[in-house]
Amino acid sequence: MTFGSTRSVTLEGLTGAVVEVEAHLSGGLPAFLLSGLPDTACSQAPSRVKAAAASIGRSLQQDRITVNLSPASIPKNGSGFDLPIAVSVAAALDLVPAEVVRPVVHLGELGLDGSVRTVRGVLPAVLAAARAGCTDVVVPVANAAEAALVPDVRVHAVRHLADLIAAYAACSPGDPLRVGVAVPAAQEAGGPVAPPDLADVVGQEEPRRALELAAAGGHHLFLLGPPGSGKTMLAERLVTIMPRLTREQSIDVLAVRSLLGVTAAELDLAGVPPFVAPHHSATQAAVIGGGSGVVRPGAISQAHHGVLFLDEAPEFKVGALQALRQPLESGHVVVARARSAVRFPARFQLVMAANPCPCGLGFGKGVGCSCSPKAKRGYLARLSGPLLDRVDLQVEVPAVTRSSMVTGGGEPSAAVAERVARARAAQAERWAATPWRLNSHVPGARLRRTPWRLPSSATVDIDRALDRGALTLRGYDRVLRVGWTMADLAGRSRPGRDDLGQALTFRSQGAVAA
């Protein structure tokens, strides 16, 4: 036989497409030709495949081999095509039954000794294969655990090309595929709770209340206060009061991490929302996503279904901060390049923390502050109005007093998490017939229309704020959302004037302090 084929998957971001890997033997001068828009790493596959084939006793030096990656119009990235190329060539050489390998998806890099090595992006690739109707996937042993997270797909893990060729040679068409080694089962939800606890925070009743509101409704949060007041402690404990992720959400999170090289130790479905805290020196590509070669997900996508914490937010590059505005509204980010546009999920909760001025002491009476009025104005002005307008809760975090230390910490995370869970259950029931599950995701226009429109007696304060120009329409809608979350935490069916008044106060504290 002079022709063999099998399957693989190419990724563009998290979107995958099944690729037919075709190999043809022909007469002529020895050569190994590869077509189908391979990138640099993929175009080097012939050298690795020839060395791997020699390691199992079959030289390809005298053969003229043409391999096509179809559809040829889609770019092929990475070294994960080594294994499918080797299998398709083996089928063309009659080393394996062509009918058996044709429908199987293969992913893996080959070492020069024939070992099958780990590759990135296996989880989204297997998800794409499952959506395309593929039932059998062969992956490296190191990637088997993440591939096994995908339901309705039989995962076969291999360590060496020789083992795979021998297993295929023993297979017969029509029989169930039996290649590779046993795949470890994925861990289910129910892992240990993250060590930090909200009880560790001393005092700060109002910021703690804002943190509970943020967790209950999925609202964005801005914490403004002097150094040592507990802003970072509060932010780090937000995920401890948020509900655990569902299995589907956990797979979404792991799919993003798979593109970045997830390790076996990180592959669990414990369900703790991700907490991502990039350094303030991070570039716009690191925060939003990008790269000069293959486009990689940024911090906002790594925080999908979790929390993105920007400590010392005014110190971040202005471009990175401004680029957050669109993902905050849409829940995804599109990284555009000349030849393609890659879309990544980015449904995260933003938590920003900032000092009141460069020295950090210009809070309250500003005792000891050495910053000029111009420096104070310019420091927080780096957080633009349009960005802050998208932050629902803007809260002052005052310095801790001795009386607060005597009183000690407040409620533990477990107690707060119970109230948050009840509030989220109420929201899920309210919005069950819609695409939304959290108050923060509901469009403002929906809340301003029947049957969710609130009476004027409840909205009188925020109506006046809108008329005075103290609120934009976006801010008006966000106050409504926070008011609904306050009602859910209190067990009420609809918010009243007090709820909306408190929501308006929470929104204006940061602006007043600035």
Coordinates of C-alpha atoms in Angstrom, one line a residue, residues 202-203 400-409:
V202 CA -9.0 42.1 61.4
G203 CA -11.9 44.6 61.5
V400 CA -6.5 49.1 61.2
T401 CA -6.9 50.5 64.7
R402 CA -5.9 49.0 68.0
S403 CA -9.5 48.6 69.0
S404 CA -10.0 46.4 65.8
M405 CA -7.1 44.3 66.9
V406 CA -8.7 43.7 70.3
T407 CA -12.0 42.8 68.7
G408 CA -10.3 40.3 66.4
G409 CA -11.4 38.8 63.1

